[in-house]
PDB file of C-alpha atoms in Angstrom:
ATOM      1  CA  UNK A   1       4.283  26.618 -80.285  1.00  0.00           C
ATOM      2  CA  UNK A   2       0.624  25.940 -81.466  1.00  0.00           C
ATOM      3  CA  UNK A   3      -2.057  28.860 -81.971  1.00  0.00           C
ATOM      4  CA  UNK A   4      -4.052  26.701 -79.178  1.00  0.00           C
ATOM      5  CA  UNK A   5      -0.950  26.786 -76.857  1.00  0.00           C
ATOM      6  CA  UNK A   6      -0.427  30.673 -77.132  1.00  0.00           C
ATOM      7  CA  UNK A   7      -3.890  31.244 -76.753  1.00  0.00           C
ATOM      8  CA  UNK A   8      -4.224  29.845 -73.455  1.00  0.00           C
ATOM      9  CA  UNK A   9      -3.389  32.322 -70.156  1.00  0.00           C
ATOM     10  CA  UNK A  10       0.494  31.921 -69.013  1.00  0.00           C
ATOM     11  CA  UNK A  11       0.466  30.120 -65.474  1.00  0.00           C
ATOM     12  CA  UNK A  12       2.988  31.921 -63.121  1.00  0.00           C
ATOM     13  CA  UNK A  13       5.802  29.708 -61.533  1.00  0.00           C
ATOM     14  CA  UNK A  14       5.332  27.644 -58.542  1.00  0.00           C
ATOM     15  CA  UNK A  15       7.422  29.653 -56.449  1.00  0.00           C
ATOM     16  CA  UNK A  16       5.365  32.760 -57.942  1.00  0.00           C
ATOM     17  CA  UNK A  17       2.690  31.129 -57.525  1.00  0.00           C
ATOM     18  CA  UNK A  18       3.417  29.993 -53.849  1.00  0.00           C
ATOM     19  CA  UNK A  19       4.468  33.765 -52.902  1.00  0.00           C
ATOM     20  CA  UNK A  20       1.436  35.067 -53.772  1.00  0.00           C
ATOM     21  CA  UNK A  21      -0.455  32.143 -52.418  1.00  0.00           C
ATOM     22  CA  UNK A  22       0.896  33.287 -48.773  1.00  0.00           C
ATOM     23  CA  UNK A  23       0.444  37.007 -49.444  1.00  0.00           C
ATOM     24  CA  UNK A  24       4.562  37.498 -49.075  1.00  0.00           C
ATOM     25  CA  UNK A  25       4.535  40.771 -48.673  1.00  0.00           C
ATOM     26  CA  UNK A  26       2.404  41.082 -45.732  1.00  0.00           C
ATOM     27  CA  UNK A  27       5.294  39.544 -42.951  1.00  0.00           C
ATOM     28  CA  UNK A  28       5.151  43.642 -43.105  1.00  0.00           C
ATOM     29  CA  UNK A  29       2.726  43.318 -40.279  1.00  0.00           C
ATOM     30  CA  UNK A  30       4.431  41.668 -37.492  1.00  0.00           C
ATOM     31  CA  UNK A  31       8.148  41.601 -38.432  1.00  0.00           C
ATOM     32  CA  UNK A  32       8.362  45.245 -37.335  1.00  0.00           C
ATOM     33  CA  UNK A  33       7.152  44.176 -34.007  1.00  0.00           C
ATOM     34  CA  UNK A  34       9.426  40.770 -33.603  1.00  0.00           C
ATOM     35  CA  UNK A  35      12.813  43.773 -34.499  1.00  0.00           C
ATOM     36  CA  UNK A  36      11.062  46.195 -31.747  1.00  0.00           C
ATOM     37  CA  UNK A  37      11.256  42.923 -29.412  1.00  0.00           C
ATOM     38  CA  UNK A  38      14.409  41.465 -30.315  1.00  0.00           C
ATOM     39  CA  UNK A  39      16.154  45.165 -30.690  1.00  0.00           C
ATOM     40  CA  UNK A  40      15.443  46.123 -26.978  1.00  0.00           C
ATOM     41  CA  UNK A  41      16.350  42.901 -25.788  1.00  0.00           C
ATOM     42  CA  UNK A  42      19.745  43.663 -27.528  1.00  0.00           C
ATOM     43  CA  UNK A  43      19.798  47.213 -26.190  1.00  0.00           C
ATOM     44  CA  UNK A  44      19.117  46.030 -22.265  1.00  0.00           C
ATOM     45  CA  UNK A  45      21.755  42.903 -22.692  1.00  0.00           C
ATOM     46  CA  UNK A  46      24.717  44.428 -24.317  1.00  0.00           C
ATOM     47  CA  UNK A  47      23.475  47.507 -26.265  1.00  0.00           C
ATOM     48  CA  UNK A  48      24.860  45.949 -29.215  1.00  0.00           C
ATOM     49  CA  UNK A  49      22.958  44.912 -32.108  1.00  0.00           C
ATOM     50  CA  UNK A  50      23.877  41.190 -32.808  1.00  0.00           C
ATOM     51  CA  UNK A  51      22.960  41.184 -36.555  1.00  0.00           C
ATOM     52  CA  UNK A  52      23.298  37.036 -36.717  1.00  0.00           C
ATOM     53  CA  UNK A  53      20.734  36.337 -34.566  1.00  0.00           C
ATOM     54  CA  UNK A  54      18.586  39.653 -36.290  1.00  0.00           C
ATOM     55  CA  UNK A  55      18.751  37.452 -39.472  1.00  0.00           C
ATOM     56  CA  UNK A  56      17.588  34.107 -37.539  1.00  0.00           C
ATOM     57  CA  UNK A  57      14.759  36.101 -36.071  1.00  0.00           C
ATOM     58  CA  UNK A  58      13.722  37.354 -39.920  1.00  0.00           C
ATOM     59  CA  UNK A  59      14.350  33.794 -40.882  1.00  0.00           C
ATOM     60  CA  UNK A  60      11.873  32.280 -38.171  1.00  0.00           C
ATOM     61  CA  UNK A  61       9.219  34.901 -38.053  1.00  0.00           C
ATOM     62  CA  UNK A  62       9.146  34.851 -42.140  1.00  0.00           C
ATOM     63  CA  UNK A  63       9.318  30.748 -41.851  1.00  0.00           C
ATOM     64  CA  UNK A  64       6.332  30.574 -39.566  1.00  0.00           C
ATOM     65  CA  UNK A  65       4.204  33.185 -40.802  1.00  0.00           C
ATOM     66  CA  UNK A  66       4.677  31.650 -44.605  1.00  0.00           C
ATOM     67  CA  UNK A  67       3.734  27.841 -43.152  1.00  0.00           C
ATOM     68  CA  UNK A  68       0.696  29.525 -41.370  1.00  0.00           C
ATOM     69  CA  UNK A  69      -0.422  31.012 -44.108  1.00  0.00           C
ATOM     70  CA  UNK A  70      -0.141  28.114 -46.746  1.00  0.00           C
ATOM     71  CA  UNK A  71      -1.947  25.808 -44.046  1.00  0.00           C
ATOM     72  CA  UNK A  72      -4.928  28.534 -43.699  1.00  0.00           C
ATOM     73  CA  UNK A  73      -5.021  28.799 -47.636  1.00  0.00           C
ATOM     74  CA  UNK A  74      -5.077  25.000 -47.794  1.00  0.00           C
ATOM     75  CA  UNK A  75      -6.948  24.460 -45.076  1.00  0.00           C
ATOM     76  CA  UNK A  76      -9.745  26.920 -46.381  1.00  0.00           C
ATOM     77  CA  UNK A  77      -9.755  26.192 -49.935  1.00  0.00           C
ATOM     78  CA  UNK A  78     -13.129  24.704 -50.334  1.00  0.00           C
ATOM     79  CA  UNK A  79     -14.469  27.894 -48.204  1.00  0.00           C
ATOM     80  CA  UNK A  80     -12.547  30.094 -50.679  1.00  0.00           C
ATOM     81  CA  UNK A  81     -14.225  28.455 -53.665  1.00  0.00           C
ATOM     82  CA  UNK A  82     -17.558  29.747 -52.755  1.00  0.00           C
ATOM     83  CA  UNK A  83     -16.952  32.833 -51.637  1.00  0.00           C
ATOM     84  CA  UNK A  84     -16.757  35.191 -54.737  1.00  0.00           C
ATOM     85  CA  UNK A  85     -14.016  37.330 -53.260  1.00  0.00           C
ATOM     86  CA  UNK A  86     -11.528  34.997 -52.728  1.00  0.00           C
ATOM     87  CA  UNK A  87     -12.708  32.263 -55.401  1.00  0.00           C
ATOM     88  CA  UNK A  88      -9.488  33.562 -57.699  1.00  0.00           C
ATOM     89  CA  UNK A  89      -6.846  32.433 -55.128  1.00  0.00           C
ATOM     90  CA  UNK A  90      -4.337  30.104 -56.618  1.00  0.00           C
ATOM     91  CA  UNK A  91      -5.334  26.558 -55.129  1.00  0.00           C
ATOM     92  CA  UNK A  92      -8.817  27.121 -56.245  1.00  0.00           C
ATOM     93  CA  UNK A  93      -8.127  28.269 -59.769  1.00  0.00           C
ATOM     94  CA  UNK A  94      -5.553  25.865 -60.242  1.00  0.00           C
ATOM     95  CA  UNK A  95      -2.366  27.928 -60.214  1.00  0.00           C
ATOM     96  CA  UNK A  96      -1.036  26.298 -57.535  1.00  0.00           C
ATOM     97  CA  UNK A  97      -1.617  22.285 -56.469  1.00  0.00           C
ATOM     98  CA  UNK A  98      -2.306  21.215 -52.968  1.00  0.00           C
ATOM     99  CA  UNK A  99       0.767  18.955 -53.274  1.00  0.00           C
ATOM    100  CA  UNK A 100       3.058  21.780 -53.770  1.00  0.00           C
ATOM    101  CA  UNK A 101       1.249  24.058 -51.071  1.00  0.00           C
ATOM    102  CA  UNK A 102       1.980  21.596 -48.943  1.00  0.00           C
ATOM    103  CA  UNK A 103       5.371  21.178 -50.327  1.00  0.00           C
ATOM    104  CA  UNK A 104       6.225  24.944 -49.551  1.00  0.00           C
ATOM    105  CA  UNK A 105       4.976  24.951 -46.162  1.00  0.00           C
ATOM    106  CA  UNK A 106       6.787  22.217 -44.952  1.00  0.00           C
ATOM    107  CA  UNK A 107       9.634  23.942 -46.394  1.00  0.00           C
ATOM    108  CA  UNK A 108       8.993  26.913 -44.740  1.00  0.00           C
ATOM    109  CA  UNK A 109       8.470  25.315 -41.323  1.00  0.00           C
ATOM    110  CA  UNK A 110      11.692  23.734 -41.735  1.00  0.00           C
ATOM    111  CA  UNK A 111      12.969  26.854 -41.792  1.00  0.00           C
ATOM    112  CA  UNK A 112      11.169  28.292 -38.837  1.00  0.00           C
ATOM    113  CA  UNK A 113      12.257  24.681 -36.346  1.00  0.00           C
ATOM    114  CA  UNK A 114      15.614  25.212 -37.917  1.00  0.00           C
ATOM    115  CA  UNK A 115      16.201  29.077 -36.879  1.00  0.00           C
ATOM    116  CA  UNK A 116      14.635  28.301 -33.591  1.00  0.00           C
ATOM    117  CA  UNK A 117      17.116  25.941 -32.737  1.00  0.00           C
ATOM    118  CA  UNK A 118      20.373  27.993 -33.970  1.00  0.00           C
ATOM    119  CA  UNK A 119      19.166  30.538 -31.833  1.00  0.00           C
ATOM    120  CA  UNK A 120      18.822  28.325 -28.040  1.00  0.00           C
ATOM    121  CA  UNK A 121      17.340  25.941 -26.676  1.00  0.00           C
ATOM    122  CA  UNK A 122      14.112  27.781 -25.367  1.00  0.00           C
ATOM    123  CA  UNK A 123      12.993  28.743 -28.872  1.00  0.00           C
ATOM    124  CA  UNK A 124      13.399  25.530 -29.943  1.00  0.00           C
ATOM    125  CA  UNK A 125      11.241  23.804 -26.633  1.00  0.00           C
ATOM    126  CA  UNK A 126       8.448  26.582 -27.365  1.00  0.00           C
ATOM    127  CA  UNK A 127       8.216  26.750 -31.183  1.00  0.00           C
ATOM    128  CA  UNK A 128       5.195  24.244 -31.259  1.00  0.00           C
ATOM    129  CA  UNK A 129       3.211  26.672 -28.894  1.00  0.00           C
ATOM    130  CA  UNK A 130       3.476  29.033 -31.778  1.00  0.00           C
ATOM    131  CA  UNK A 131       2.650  26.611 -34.076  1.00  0.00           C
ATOM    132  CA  UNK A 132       0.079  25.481 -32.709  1.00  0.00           C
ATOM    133  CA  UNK A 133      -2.252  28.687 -32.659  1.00  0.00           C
ATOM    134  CA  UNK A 134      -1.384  29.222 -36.263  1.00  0.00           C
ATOM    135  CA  UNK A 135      -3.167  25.863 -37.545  1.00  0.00           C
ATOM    136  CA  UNK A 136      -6.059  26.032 -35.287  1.00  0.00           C
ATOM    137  CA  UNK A 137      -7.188  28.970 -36.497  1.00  0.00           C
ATOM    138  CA  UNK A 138      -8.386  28.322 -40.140  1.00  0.00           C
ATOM    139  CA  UNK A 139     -10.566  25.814 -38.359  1.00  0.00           C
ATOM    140  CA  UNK A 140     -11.668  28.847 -35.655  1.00  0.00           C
ATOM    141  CA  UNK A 141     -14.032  29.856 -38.088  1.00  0.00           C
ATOM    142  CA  UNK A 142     -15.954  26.326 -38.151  1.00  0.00           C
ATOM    143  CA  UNK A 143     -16.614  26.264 -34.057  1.00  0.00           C
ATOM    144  CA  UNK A 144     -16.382  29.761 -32.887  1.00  0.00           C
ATOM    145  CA  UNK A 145     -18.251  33.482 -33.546  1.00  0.00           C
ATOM    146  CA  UNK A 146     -14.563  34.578 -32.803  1.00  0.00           C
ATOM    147  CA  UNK A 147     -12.007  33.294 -35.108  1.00  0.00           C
ATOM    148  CA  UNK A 148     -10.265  36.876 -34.624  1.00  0.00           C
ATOM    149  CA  UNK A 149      -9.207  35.677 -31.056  1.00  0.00           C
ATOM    150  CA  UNK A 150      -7.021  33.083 -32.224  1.00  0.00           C
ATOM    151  CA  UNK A 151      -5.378  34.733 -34.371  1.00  0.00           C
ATOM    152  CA  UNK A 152      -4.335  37.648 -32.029  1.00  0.00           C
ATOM    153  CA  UNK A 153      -2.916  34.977 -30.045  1.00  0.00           C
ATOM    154  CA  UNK A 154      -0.944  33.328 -32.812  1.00  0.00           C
ATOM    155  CA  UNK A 155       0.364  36.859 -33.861  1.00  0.00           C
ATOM    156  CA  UNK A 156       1.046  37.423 -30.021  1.00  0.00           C
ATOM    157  CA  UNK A 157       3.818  35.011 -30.587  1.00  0.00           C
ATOM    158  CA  UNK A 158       6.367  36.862 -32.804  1.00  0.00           C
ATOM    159  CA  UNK A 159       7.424  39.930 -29.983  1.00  0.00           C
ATOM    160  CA  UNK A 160       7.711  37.602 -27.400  1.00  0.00           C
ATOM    161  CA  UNK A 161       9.651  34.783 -30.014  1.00  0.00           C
ATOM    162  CA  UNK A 162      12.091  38.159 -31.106  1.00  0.00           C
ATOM    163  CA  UNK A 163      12.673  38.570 -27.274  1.00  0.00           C
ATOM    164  CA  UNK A 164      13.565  34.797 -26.331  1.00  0.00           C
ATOM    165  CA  UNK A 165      15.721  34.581 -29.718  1.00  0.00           C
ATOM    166  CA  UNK A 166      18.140  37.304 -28.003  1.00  0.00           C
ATOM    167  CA  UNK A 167      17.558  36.417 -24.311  1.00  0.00           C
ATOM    168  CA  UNK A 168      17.002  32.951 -24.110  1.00  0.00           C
ATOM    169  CA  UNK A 169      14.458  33.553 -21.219  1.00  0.00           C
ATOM    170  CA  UNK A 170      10.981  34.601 -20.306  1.00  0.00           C
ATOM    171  CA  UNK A 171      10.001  38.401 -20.234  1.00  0.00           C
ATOM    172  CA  UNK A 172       6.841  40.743 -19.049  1.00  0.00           C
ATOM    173  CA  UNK A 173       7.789  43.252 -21.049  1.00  0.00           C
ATOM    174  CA  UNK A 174       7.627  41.111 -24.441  1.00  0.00           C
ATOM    175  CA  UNK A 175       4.465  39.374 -23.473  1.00  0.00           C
ATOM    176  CA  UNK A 176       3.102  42.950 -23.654  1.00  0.00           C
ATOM    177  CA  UNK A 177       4.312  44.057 -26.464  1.00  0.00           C
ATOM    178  CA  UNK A 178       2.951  40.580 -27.988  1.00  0.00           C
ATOM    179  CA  UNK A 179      -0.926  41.763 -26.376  1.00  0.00           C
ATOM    180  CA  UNK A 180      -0.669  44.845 -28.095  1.00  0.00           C
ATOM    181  CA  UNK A 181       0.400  43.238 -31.662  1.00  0.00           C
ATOM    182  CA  UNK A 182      -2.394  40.290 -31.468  1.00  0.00           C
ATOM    183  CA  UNK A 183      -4.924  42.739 -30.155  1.00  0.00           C
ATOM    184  CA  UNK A 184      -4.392  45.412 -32.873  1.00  0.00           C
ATOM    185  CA  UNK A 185      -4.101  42.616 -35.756  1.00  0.00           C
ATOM    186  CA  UNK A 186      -7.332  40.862 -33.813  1.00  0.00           C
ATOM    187  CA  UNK A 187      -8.926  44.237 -34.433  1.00  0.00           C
ATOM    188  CA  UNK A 188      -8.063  45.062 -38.073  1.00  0.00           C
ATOM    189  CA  UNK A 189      -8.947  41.600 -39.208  1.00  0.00           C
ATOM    190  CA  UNK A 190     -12.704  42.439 -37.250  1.00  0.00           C
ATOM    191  CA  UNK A 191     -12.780  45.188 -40.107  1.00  0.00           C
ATOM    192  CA  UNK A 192     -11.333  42.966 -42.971  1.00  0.00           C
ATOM    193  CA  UNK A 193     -13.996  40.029 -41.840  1.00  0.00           C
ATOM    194  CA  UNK A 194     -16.986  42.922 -42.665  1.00  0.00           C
ATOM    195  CA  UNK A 195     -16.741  42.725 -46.498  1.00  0.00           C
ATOM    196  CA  UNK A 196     -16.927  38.643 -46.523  1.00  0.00           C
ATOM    197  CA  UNK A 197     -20.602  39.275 -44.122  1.00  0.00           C
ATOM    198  CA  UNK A 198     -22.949  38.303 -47.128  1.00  0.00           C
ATOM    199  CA  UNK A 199     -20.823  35.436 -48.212  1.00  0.00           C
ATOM    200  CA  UNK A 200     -19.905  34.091 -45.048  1.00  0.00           C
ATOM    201  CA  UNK A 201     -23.468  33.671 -43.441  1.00  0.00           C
ATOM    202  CA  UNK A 202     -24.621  32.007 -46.969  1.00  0.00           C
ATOM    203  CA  UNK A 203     -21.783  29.727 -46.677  1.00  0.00           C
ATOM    204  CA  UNK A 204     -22.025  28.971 -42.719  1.00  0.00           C
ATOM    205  CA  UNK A 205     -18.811  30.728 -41.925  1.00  0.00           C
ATOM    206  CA  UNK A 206     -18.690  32.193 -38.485  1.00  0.00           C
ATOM    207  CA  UNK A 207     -17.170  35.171 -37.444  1.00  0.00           C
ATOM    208  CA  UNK A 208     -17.642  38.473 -35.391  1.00  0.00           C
ATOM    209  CA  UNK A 209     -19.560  40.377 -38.663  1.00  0.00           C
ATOM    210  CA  UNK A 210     -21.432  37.397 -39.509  1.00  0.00           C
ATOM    211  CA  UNK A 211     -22.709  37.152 -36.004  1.00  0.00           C
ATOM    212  CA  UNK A 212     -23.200  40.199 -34.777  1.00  0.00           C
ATOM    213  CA  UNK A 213     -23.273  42.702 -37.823  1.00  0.00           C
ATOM    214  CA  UNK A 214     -20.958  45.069 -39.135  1.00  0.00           C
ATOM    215  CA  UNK A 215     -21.682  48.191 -36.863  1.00  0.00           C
ATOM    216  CA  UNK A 216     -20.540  45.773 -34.131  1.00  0.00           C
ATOM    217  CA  UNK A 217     -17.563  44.501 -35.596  1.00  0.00           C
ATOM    218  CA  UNK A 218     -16.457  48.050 -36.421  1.00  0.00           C
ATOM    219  CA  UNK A 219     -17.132  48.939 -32.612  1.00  0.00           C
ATOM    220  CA  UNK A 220     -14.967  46.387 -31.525  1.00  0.00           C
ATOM    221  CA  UNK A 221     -11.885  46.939 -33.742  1.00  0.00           C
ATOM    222  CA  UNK A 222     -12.001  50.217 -32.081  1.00  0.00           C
ATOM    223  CA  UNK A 223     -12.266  49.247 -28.442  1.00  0.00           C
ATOM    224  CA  UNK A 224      -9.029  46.579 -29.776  1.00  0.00           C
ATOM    225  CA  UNK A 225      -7.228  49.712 -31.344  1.00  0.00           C
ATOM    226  CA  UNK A 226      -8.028  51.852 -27.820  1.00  0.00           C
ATOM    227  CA  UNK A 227      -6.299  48.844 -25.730  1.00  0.00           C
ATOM    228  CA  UNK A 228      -3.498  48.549 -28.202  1.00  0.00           C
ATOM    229  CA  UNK A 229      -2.212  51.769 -27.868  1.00  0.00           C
ATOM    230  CA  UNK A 230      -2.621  51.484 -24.631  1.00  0.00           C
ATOM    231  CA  UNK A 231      -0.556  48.098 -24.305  1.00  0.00           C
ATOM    232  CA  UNK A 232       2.109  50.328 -26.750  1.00  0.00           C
ATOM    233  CA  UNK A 233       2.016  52.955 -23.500  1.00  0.00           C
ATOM    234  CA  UNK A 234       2.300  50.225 -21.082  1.00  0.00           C
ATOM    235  CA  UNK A 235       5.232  48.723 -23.363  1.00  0.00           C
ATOM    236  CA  UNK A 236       6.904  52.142 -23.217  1.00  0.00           C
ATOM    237  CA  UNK A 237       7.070  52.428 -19.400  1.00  0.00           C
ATOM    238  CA  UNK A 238       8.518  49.104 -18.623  1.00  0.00           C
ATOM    239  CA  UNK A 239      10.989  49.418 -21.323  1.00  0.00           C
ATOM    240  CA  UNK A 240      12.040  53.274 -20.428  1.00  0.00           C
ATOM    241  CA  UNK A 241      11.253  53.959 -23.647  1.00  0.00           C
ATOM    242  CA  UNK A 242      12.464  57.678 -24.581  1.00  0.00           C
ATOM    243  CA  UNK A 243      10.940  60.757 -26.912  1.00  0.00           C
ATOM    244  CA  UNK A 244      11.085  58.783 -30.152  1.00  0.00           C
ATOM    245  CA  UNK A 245       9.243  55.674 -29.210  1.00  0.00           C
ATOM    246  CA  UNK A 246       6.121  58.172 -28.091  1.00  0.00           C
ATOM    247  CA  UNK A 247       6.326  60.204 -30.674  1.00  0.00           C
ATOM    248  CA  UNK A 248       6.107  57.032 -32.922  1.00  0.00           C
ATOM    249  CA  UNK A 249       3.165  56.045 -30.784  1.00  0.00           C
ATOM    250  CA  UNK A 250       1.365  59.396 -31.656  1.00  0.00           C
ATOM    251  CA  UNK A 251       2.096  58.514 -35.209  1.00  0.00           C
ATOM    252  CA  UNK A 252       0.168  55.236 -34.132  1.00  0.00           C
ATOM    253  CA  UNK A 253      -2.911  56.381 -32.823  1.00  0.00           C
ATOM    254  CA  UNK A 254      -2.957  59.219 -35.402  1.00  0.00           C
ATOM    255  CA  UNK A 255      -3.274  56.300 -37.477  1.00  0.00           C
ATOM    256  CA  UNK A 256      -5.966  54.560 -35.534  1.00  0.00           C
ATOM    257  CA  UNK A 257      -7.986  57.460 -35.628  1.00  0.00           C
ATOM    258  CA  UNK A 258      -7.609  57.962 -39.872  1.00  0.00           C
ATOM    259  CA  UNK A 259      -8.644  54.310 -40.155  1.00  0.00           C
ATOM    260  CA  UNK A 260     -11.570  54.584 -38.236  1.00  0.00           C
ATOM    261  CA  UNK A 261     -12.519  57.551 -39.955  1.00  0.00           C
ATOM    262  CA  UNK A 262     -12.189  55.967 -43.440  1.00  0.00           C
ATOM    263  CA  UNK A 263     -14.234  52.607 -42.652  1.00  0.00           C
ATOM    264  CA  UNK A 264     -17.771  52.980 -41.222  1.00  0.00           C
ATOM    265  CA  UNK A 265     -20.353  50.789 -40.752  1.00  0.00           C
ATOM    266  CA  UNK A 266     -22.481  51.291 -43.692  1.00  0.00           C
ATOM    267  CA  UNK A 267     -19.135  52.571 -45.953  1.00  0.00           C
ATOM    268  CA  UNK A 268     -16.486  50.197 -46.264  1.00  0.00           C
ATOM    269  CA  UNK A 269     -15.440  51.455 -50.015  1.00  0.00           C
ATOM    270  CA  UNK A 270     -12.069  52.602 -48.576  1.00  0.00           C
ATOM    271  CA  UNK A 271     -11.769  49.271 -46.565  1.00  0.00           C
ATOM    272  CA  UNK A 272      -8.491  47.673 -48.360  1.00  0.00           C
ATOM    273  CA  UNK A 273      -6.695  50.960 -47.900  1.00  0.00           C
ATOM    274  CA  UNK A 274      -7.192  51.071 -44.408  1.00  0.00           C
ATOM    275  CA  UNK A 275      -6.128  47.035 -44.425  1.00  0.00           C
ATOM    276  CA  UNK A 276      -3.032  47.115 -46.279  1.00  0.00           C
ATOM    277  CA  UNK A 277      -1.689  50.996 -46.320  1.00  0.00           C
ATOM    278  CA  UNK A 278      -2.407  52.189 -42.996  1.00  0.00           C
ATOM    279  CA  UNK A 279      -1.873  48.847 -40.813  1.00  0.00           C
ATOM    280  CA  UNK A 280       1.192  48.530 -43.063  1.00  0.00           C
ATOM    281  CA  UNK A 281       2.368  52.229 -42.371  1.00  0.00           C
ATOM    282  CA  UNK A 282       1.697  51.611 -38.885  1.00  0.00           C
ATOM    283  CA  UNK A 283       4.274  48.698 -38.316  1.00  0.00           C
ATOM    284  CA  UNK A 284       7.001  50.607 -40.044  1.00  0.00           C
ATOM    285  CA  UNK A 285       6.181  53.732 -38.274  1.00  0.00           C
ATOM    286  CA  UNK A 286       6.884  52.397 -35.019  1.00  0.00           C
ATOM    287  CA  UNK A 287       9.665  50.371 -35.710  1.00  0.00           C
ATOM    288  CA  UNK A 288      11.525  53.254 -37.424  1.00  0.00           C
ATOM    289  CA  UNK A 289      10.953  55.156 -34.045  1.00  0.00           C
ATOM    290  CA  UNK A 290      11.497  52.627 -31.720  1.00  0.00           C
ATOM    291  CA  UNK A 291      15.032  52.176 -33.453  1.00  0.00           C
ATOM    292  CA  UNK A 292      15.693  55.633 -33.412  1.00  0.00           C
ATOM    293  CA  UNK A 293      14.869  56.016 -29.843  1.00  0.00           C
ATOM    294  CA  UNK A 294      17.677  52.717 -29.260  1.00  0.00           C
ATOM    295  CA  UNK A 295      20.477  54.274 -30.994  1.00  0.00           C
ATOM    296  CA  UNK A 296      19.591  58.035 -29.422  1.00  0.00           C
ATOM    297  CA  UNK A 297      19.244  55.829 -25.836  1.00  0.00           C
ATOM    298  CA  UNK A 298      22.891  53.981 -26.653  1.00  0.00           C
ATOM    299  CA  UNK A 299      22.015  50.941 -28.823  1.00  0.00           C
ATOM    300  CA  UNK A 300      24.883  50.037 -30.847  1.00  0.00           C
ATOM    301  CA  UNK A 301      24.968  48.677 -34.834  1.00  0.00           C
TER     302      UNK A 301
END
């Protein structure tokens, strides 16, 4: 090895490179959600917990949410060059190559079309309505003030994908559960769009913040949060949810309430902990309680 080749900066792997690219870590979100889905659908068919078609569920929701988020990073890469937050992302700085973005994300919706059709036929037929939703919104933000939309539709899909995967039909109750999780992701990415406001107007982006301002954007993620855990009530009801599911929708809106106390309008230092820790907490907080309240209703491993 040269001096002038151990001076310069290690490159991670691709597949590094890719993972953190796609933000991995952050199927944390609406996994928990697709198991709630999936898990009750189990509970109310058999009350037996069918761990093959748990791991086809993982496999899809993971698949999908990985090519989604490789097309929006692709998709968005000129946008992210000139935006001084996100202008170290790895297809702008070079760590990664638009060939091989593309490369993973085809991989990864392989993965998704193949899971969809090992688990029936109706998952299969539907998976290009999820799809769909999932590529048109990196483009939201070039024709509409409300990009946010879209994507709470695209992130509607994964409760009511976990519920066909075990059912192999239609059902109110996941549809539901899918408002709540697309309204309450709708609403925390109002409060994530507020730090890009500057950036985004210079640059001709449009979203909610951009438009309207920050106190308005803030105002709405809490009118989404208030109709999210009311959608989690709703969910409860039709499901005959018992003690632990409301007790882990307290936890919820306990939750709400501590992120809306940490962001305000004109103080969004503690924004990214209210983004990633308490969104994050509140996924696994519910799911933990809404699988508690299966097994104490019946639900068998």
């Amino acid at each position: 090895m040269t001096s002038a080749s151990a001076a310069l900066p290690r490159q991670p792997g691709r597949t590094r490179a890719f993972l953190r690219l796609v933000m991995i870590e952050h199927s944390v979100f609406a996994l928990p959600f697709a198991y709630i889905a999936a898990l009750t659908a189990m509970y109310e068919w058999d009350a037996n917990i069918h761990w093959g078609r748990l791991l086809l569920v993982t496999l899809a929701m993971v698949g999908l949410r990985t090519f989604a988020m490789a097309a929006n990073r692709i998709i968005d890469r000129e946008i992210d060059a000139r935006n001084p937050r996100t202008a170290q992302r790895e297809l702008v700085t070079g760590a990664m190559s638009v060939k091989h973005a593309w490369t993973g994300a085809l991989i990864a919706l392989a993965v998704f079309l193949g899971a969809a059709a090992l688990l029936n036929p109706l998952c299969l037929a539907l998976a290009p309505v999820a799809i769909v939703p999932m590529v048109v919104y990196p483009y939201g933000k070039r024709f509409t003030d409300f990009p946010q939309a879209i994507l709470g539709i695209a992130q509607a899909m994964g409760p009511i994908g976990g519920w066909l995967a075990v059912t192999g039909s239609w059902s109110w109750e996941a549809v539901v559960l899918g408002l709540a999780v697309g309204i309450w992701i709708g609403g925390f990415d109002l409060i994530y769009a507020c730090q890009d406001v500057d950036a985004d107007r210079e640059i001709g982006v449009r979203s909610v913040p951009a438009r309207f301002g920050i106190p308005a954007a803030i105002r709405g993620a809490r009118a989404c949060h208030v109709v999210t855990t009311a959608l989690f009530a709703w969910y409860a009801v039709l499901t005959g949810a018992g003690l632990f599911f409301w007790l882990g929708l307290l936890i919820v809106a306990g939750a709400f309430v501590y992120e809306h106390t940490i962001v305000r309008p004109h103080d969004l230092t503690r924004l990214n902990r209210a983004f990633f820790s308490v969104n994050g907490f509140i996924g696994i907080a519910l799911f933990v309680c809404a699988l508690l309240d299966l097994l104490v209703r019946g639900l068998t491993p």
